[in-house]
mmCIF file of C-alpha atoms and ligand atoms in Angstrom:
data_model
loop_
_atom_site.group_PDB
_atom_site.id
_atom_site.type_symbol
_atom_site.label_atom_id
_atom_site.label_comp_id
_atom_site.label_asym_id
_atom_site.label_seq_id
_atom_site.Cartn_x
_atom_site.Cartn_y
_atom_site.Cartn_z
ATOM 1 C CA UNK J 1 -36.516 35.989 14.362
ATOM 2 C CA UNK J 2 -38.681 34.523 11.899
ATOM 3 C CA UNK J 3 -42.161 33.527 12.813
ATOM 4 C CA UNK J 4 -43.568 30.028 11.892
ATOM 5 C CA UNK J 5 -45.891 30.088 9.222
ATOM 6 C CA UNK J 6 -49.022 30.071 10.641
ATOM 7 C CA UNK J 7 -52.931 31.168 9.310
ATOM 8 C CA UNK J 8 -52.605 33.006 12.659
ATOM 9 C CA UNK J 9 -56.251 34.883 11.987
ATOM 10 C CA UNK J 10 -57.794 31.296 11.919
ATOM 11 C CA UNK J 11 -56.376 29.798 14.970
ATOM 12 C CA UNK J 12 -59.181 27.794 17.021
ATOM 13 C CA UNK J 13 -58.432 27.775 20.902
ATOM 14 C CA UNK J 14 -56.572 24.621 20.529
ATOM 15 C CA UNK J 15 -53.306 22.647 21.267
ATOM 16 C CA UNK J 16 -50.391 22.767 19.068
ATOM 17 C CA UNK J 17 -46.779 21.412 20.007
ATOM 18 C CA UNK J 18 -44.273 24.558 19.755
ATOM 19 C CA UNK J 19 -40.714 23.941 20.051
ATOM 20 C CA UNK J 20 -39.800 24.278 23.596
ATOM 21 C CA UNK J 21 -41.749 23.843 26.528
ATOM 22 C CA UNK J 22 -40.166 24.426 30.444
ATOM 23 C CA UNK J 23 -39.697 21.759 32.878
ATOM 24 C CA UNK J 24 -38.173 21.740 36.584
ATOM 25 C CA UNK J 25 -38.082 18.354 38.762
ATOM 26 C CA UNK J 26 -39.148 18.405 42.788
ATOM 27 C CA UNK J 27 -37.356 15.659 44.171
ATOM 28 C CA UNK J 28 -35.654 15.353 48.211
ATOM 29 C CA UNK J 29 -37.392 18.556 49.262
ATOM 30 C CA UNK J 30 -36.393 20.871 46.336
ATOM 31 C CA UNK J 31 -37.255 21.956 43.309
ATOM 32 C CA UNK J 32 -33.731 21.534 40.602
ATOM 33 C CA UNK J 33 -32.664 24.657 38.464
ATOM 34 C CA UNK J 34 -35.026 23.721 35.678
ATOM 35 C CA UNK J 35 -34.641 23.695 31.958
ATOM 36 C CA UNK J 36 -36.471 24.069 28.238
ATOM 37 C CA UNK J 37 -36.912 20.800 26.653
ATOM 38 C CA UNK J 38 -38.120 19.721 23.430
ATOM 39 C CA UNK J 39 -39.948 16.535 23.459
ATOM 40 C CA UNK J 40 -43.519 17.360 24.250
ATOM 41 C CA UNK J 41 -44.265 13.510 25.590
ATOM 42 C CA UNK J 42 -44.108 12.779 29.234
ATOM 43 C CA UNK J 43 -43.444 8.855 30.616
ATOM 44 C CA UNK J 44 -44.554 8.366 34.169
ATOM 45 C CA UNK J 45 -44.990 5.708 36.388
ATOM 46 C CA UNK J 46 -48.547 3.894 36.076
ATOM 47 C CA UNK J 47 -49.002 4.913 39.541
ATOM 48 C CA UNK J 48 -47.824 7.553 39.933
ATOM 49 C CA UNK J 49 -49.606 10.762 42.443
ATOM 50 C CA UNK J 50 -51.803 12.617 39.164
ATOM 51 C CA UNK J 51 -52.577 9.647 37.557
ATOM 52 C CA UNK J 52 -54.189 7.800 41.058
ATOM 53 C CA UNK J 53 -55.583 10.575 42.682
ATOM 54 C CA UNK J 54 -55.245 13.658 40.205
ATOM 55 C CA UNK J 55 -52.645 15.637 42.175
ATOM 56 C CA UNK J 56 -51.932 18.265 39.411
ATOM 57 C CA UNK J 57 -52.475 21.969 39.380
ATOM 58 C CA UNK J 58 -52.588 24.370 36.396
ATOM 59 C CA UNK J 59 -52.684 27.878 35.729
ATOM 60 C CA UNK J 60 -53.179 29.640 32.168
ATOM 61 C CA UNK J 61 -52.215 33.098 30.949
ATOM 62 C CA UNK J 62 -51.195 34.978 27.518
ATOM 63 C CA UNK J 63 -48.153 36.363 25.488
ATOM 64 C CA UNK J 64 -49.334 38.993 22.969
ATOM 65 C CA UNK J 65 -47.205 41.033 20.523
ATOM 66 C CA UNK J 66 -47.686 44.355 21.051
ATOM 67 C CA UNK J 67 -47.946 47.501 18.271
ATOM 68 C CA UNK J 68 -44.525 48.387 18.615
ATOM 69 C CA UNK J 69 -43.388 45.228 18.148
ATOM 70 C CA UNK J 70 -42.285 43.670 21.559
ATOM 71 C CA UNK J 71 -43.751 40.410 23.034
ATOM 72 C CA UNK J 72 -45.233 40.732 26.895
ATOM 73 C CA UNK J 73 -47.231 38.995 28.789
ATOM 74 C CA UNK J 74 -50.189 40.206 31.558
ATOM 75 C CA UNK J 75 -49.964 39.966 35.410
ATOM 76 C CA UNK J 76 -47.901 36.864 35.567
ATOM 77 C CA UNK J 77 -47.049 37.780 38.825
ATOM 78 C CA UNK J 78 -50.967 37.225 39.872
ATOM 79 C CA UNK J 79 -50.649 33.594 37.887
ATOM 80 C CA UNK J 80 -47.977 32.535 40.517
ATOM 81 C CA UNK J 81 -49.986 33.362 43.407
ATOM 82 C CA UNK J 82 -52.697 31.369 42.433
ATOM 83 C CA UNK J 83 -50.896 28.727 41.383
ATOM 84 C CA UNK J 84 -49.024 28.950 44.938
ATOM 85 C CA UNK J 85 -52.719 29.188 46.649
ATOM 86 C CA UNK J 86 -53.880 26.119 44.319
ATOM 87 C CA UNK J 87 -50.608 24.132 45.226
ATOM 88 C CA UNK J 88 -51.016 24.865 48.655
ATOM 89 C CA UNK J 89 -54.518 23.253 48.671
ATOM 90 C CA UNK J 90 -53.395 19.995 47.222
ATOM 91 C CA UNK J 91 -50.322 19.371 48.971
ATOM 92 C CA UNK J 92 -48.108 20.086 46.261
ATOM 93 C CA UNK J 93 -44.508 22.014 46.936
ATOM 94 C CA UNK J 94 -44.975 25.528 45.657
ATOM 95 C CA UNK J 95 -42.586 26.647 43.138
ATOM 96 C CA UNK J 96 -41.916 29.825 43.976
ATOM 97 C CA UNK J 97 -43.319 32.557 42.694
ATOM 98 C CA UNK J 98 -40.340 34.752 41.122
ATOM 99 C CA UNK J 99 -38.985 31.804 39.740
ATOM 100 C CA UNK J 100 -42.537 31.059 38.075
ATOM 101 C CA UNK J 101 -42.491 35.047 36.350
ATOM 102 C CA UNK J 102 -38.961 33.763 35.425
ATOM 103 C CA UNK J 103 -39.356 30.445 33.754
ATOM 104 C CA UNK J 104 -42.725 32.122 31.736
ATOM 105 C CA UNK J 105 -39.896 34.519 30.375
ATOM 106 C CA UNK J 106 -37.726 31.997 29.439
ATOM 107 C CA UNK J 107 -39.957 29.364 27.418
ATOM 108 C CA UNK J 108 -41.985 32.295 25.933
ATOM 109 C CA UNK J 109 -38.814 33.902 24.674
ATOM 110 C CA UNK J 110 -37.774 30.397 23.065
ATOM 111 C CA UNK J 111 -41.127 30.443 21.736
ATOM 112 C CA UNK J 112 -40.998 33.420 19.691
ATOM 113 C CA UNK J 113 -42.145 32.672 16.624
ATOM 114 C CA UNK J 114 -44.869 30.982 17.691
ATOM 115 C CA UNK J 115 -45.875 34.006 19.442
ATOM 116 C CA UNK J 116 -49.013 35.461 16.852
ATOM 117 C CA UNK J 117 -48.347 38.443 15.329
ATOM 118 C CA UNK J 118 -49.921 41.814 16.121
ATOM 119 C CA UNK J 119 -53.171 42.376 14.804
ATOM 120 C CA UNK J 120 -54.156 38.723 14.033
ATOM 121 C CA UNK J 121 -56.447 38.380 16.861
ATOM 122 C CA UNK J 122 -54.174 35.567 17.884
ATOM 123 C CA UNK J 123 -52.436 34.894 21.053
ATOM 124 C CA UNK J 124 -49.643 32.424 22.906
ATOM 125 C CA UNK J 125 -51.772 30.728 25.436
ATOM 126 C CA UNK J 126 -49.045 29.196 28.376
ATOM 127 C CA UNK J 127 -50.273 26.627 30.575
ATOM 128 C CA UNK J 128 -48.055 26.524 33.432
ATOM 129 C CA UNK J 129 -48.494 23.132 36.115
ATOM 130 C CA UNK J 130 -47.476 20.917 38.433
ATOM 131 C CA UNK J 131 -48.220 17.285 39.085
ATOM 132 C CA UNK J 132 -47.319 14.313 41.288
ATOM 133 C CA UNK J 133 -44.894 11.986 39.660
ATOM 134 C CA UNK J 134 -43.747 8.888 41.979
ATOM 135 C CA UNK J 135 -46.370 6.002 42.607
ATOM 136 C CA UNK J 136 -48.613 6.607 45.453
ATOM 137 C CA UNK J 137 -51.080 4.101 46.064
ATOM 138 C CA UNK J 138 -52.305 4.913 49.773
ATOM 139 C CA UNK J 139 -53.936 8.308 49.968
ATOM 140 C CA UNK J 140 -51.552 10.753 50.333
ATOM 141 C CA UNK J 141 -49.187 13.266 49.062
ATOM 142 C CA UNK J 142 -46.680 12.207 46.017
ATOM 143 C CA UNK J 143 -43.109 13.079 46.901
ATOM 144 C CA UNK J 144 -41.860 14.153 43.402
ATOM 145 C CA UNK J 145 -43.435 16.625 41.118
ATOM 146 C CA UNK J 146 -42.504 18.443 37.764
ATOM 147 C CA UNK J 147 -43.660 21.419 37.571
ATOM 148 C CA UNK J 148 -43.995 22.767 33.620
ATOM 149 C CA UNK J 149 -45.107 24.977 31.136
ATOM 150 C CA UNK J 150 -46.413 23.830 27.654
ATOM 151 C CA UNK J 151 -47.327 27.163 24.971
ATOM 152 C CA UNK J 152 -49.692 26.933 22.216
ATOM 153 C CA UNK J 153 -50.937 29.461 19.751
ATOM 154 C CA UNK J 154 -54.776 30.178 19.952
ATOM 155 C CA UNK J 155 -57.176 32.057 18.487
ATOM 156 C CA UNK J 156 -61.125 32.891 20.133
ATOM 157 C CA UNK J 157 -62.192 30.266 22.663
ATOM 158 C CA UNK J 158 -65.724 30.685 21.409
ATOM 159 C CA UNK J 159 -66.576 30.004 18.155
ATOM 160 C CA UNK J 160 -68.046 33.350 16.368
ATOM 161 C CA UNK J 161 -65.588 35.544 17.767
ATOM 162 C CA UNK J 162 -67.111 38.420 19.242
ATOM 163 C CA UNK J 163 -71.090 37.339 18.593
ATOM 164 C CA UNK J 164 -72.488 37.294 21.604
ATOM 165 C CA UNK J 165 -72.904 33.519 22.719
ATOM 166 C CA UNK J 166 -76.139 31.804 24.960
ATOM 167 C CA UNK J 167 -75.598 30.083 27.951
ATOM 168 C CA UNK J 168 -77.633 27.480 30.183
ATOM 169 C CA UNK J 169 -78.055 27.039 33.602
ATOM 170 C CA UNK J 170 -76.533 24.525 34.882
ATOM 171 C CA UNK J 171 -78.398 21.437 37.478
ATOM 172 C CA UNK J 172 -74.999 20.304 38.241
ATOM 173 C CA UNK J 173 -72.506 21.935 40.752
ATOM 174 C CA UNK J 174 -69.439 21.754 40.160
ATOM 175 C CA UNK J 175 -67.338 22.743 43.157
ATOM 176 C CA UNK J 176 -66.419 19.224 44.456
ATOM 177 C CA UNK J 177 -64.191 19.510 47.569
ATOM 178 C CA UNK J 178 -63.721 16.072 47.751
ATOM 179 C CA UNK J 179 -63.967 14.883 43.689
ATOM 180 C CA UNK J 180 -61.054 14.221 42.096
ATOM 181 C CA UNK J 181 -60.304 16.066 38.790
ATOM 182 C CA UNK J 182 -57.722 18.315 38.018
ATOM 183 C CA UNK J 183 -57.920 21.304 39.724
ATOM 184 C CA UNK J 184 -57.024 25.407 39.565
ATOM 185 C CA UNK J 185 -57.515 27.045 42.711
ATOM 186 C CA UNK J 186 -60.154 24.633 44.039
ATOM 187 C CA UNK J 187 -62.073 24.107 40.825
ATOM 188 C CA UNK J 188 -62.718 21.126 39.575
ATOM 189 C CA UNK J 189 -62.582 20.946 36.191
ATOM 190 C CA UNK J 190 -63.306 16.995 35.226
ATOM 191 C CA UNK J 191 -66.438 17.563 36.724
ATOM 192 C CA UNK J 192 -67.356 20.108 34.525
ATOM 193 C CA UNK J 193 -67.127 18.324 31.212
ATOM 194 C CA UNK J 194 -70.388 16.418 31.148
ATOM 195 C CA UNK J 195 -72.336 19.670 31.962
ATOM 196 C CA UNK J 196 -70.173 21.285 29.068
ATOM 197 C CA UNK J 197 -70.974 18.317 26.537
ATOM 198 C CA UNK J 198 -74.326 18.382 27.561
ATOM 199 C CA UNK J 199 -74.491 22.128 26.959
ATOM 200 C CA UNK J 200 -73.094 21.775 23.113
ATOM 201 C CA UNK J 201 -75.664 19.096 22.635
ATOM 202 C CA UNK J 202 -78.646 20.916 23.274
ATOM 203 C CA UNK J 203 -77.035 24.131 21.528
ATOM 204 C CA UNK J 204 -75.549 26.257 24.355
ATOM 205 C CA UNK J 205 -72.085 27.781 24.406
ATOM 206 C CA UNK J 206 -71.265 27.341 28.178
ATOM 207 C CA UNK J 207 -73.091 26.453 31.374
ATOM 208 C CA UNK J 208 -74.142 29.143 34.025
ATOM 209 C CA UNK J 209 -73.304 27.542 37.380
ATOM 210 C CA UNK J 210 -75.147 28.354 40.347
ATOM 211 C CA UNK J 211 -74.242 28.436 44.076
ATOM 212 C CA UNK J 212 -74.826 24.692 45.518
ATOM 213 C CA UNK J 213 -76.126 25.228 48.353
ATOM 214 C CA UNK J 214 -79.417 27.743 47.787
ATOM 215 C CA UNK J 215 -79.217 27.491 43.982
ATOM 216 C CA UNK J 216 -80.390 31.476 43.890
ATOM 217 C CA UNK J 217 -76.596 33.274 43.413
ATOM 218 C CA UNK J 218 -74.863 32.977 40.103
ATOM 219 C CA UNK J 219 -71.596 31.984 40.859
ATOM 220 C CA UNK J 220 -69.471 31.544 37.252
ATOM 221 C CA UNK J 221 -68.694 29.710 34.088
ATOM 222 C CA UNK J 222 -67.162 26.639 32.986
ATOM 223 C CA UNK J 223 -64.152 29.214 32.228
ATOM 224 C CA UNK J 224 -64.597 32.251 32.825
ATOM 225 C CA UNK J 225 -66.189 34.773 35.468
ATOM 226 C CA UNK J 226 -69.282 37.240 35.090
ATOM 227 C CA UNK J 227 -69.297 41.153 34.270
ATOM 228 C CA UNK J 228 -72.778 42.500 34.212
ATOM 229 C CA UNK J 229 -73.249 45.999 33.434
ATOM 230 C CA UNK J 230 -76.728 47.558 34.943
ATOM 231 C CA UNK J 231 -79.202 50.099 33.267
ATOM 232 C CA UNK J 232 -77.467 52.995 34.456
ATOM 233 C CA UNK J 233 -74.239 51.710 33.821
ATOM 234 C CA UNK J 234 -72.900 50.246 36.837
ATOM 235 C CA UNK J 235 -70.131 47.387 36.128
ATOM 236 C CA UNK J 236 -71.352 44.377 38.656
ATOM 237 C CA UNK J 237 -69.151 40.953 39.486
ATOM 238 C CA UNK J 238 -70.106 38.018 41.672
ATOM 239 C CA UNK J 239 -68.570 37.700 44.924
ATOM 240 C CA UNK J 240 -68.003 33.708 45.991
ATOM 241 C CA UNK J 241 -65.528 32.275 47.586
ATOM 242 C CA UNK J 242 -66.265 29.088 45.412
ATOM 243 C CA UNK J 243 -65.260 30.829 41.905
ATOM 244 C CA UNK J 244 -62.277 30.947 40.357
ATOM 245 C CA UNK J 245 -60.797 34.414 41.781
ATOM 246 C CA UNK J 246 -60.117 35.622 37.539
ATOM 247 C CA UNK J 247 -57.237 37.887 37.016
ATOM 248 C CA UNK J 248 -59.143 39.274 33.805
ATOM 249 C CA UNK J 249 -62.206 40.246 36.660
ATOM 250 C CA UNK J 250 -59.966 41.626 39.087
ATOM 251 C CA UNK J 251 -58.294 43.971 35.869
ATOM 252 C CA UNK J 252 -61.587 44.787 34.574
ATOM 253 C CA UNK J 253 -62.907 45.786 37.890
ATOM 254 C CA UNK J 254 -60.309 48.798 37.710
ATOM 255 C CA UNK J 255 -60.253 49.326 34.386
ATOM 256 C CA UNK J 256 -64.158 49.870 34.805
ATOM 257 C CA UNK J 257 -63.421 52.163 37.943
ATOM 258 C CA UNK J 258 -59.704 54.144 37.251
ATOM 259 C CA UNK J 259 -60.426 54.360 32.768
ATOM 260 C CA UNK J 260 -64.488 54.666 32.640
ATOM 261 C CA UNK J 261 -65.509 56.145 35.816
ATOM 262 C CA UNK J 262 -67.554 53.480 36.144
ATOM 263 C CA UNK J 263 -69.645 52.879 39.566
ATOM 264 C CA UNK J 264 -67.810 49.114 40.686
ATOM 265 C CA UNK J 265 -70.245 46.369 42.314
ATOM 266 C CA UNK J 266 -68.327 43.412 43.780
ATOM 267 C CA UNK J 267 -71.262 41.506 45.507
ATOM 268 C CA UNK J 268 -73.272 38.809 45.607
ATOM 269 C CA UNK J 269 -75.638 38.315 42.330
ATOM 270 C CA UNK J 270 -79.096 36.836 42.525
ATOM 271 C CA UNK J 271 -80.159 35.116 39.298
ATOM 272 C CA UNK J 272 -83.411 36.632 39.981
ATOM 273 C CA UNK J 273 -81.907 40.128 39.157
ATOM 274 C CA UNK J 274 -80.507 39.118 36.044
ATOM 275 C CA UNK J 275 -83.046 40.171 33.864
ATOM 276 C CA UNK J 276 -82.897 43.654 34.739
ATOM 277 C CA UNK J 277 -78.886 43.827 33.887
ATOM 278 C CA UNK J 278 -78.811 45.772 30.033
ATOM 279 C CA UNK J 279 -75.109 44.006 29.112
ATOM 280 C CA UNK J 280 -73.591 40.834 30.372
ATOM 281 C CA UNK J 281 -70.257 39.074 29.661
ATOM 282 C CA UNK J 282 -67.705 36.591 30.142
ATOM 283 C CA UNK J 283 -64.220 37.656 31.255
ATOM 284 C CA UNK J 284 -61.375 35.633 31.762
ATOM 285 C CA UNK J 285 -57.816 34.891 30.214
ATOM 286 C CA UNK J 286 -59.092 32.522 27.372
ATOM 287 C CA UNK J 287 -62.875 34.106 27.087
ATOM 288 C CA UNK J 288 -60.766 38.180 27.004
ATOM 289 C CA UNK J 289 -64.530 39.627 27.494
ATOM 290 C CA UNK J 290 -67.120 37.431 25.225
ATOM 291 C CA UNK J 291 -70.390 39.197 25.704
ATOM 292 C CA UNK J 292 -73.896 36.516 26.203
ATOM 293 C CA UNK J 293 -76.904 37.495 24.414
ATOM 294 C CA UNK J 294 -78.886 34.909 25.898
ATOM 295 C CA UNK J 295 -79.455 33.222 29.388
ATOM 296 C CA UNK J 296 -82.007 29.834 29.563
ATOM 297 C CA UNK J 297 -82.665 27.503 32.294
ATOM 298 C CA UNK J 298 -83.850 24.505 30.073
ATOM 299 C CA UNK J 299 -85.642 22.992 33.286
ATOM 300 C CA UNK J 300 -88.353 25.838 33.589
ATOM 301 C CA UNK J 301 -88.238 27.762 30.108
ATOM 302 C CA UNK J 302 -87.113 30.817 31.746
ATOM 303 C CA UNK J 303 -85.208 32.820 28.724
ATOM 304 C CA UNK J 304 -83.227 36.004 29.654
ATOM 305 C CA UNK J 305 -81.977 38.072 26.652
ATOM 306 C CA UNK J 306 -79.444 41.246 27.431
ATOM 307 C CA UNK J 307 -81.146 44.583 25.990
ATOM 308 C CA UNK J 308 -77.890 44.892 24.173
ATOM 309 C CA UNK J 309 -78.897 41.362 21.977
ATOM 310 C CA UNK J 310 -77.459 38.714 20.306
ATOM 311 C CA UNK J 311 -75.471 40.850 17.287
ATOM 312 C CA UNK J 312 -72.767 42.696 19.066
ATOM 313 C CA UNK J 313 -71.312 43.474 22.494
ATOM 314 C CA UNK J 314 -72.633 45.814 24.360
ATOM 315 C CA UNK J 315 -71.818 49.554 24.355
ATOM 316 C CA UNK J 316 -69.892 49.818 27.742
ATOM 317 C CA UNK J 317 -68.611 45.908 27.865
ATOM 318 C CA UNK J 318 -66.804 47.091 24.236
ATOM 319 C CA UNK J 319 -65.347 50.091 26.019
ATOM 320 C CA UNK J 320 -64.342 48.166 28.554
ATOM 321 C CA UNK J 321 -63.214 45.133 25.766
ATOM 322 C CA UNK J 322 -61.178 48.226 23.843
ATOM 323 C CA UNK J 323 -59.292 49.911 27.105
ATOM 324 C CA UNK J 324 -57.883 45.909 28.563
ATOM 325 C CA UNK J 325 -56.845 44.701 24.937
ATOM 326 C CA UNK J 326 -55.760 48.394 24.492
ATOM 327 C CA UNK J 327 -53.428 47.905 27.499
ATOM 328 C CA UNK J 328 -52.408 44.282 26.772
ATOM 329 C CA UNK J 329 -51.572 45.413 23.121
ATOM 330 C CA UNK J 330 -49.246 48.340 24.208
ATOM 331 C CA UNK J 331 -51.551 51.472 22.660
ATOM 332 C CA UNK J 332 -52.957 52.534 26.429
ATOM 333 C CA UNK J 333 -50.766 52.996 29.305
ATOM 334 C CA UNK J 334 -51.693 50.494 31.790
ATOM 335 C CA UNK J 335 -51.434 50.659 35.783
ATOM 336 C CA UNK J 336 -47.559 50.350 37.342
ATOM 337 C CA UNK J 337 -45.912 46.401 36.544
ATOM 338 C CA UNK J 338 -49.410 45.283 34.709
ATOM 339 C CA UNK J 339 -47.962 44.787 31.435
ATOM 340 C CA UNK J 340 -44.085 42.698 31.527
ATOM 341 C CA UNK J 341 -42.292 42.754 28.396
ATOM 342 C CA UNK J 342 -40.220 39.803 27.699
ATOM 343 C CA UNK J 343 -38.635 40.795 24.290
HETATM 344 N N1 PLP Y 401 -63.147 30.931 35.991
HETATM 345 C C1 PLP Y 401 -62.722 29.752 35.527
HETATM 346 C C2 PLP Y 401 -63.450 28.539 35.948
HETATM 347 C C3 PLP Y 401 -61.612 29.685 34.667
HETATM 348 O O1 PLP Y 401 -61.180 28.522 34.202
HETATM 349 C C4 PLP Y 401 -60.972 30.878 34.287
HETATM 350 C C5 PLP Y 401 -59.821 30.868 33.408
HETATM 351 O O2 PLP Y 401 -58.732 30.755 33.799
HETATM 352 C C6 PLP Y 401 -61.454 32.086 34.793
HETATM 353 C C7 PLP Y 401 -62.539 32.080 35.636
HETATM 354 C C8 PLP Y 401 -60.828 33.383 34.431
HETATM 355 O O3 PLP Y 401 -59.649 33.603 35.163
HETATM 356 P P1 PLP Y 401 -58.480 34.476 34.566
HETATM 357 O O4 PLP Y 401 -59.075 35.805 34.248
HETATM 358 O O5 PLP Y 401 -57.486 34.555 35.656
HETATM 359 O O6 PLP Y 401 -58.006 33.766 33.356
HETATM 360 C C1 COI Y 402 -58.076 30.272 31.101
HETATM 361 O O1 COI Y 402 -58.763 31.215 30.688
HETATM 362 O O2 COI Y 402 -56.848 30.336 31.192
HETATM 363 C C2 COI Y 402 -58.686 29.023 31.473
HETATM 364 O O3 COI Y 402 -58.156 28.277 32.232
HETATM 365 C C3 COI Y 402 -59.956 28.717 30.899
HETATM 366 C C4 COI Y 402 -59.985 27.341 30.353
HETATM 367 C C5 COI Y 402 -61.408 26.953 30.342
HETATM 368 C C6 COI Y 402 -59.352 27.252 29.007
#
């Protein structure tokens, strides 16, 4: 198969129509056999459930081509869970989970040549979701749904690459439970845009959220969770039950524990502790690990910059960076049904 021609080593983390994306209709109680599809427009009714009262869903994982030449994706299996947790929370039918490995499969293996080759630093990003489709206009549930997957090449989601990035805290919080945005697992992501444009305007790369109701634990990201790595190189993660639960944080977690030996912290974090940490970092599907030089809350001056600095990762988050792209990639054995090849 011949791959499209791309500049696949300057890829932004943007959106670009490939030729097939997946779609499967929810109509009388059931979800149909589903099918790849070309056109990448969607006509809906002007009233219809996501458009009143945003009831859509999304997940978001990666194909990668690995050294020996096959194309596999990570953990989808953990992508239909949450998306079955986050559809659960919004009413929405859950498409069920084996099906959702299956139909990643399919429209990534009609995608092939827009899957980046290996060593470009370039990925497949797949964007899997569902979303109310008949008109609702009382508050309530939407009784058809599509549920689909849309691919698009992308490179870094920061700009810079690998430079470590600086990061504000936040005043806003951003877990809504009642706001209406589109939403992964609880999250709600409209409400984060103003803190992110905000955040670009005054020269940050992404906002710091704290929890809402003491404002003294760091909670996450706009997209991605925290790794912190300690002075004597312990590997600590925030515990909330208001952050995204990140596949890339749960993999990480053992990666730090089964590859490096490393002493695992899953607890909660007090921003008052964070200037003590020596390396600090961003994990998540999009982010991979993208290490922060630099933490500032604007409203009291307070500036808190890693030991490790603002010119390369860290010494243990790149070990850490190296062993999960090592076992994404193919070149280190990963744990049992991590890694699922599709071609
Ligand atoms: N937190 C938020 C808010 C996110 O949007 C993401 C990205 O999906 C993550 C964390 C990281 O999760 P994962 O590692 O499953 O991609
Ligand atoms: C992901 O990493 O898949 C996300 O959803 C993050 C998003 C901010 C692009």
């Amino acid at each position: 198969m011949e791959k499209k021609n791309l500049d696949w080593s300057n890829l932004t983390f943007g959106y670009m129509p490939t030729d097939y994306r997946y779609v499967s209709y929810y109509k009388d109680g059931k979800w149909d056999e589903g099918a790849l599809i070309t056109d990448p427009n969607i006509t809906l009714n002007e009233c219809a459930g996501v458009f009143q009262y945003a009831q859509t869903v999304f997940e978001g994982l990666k194909a990668y081509t690995t050294e020996d030449g096959h194309i596999v994706c990570f953990r989808p299996d953990l992508n239909a869970a949450r998306l079955k947790d986050s559809a659960e929370r919004l009413e929405i039918p859950v498409f069920p989970e084996d099906r959702f490995v299956k139909a990643v499969e399919e429209v990534v293996k009609a995608n092939a040549a827009w899957v980046p080759p290996y060593g470009s630093g370039a990925t497949l990003y797949i964007r899997p979701y569902i979303m109310g489709t008949n008109p609702v206009i009382g508050v309530k549930p939407a009784e058809e749904y599509q549920f689909r997957i849309l691919c698009t090449p992308v490179g870094p989601y920061f700009k810079g690459g690998a430079k470590p990035i600086t990061i504000r805290v936040s005043d806003y919080d951003r877990a809504a439970p009642h706001g209406t945005g589109h939403i992964k697992a609880g999250l709600n992501y409209a409400m984060s845009l103003q803190p992110i444009v905000e955040a670009h305007q005054q020269g940050y790369d992404e906002n710091l959220y704290l929890d809402p109701a003491t404002r003294t634990k760091v909670e996450e990201t706009g997209g991605a969770n925290f790794m912190f790595i300690t002075k004597d190189g312990k590997f600590v993660t925030p515990k909330s039950n208001s952050i995204l639960p990140s596949i890339t944080r749960r993999s990480l977690m053992v990666v730090a524990e089964k590859y490096l030996g490393l002493t695992v912290e899953h607890r909660e974090v007090k921003f008052e502790e964070l200037k003590d940490f020596a390396e600090c970092g961003l994990c998540g599907t999009a982010a991979v690990i993208s290490p922060v030089g630099k933490i500032v809350n604007p409203n009291d001056g307070t500036e808190i910059c890693f030991p490790s600095g603002m010119e390369e990762m860290g010494p243990i988050t790149k070990k850490l960076y190296e062993t999960l792209t090592g076992i994404q990639m193919g070149h280190i054995e990963g744990p049992e049904g991590w890694v699922k090849v599709i071609e």
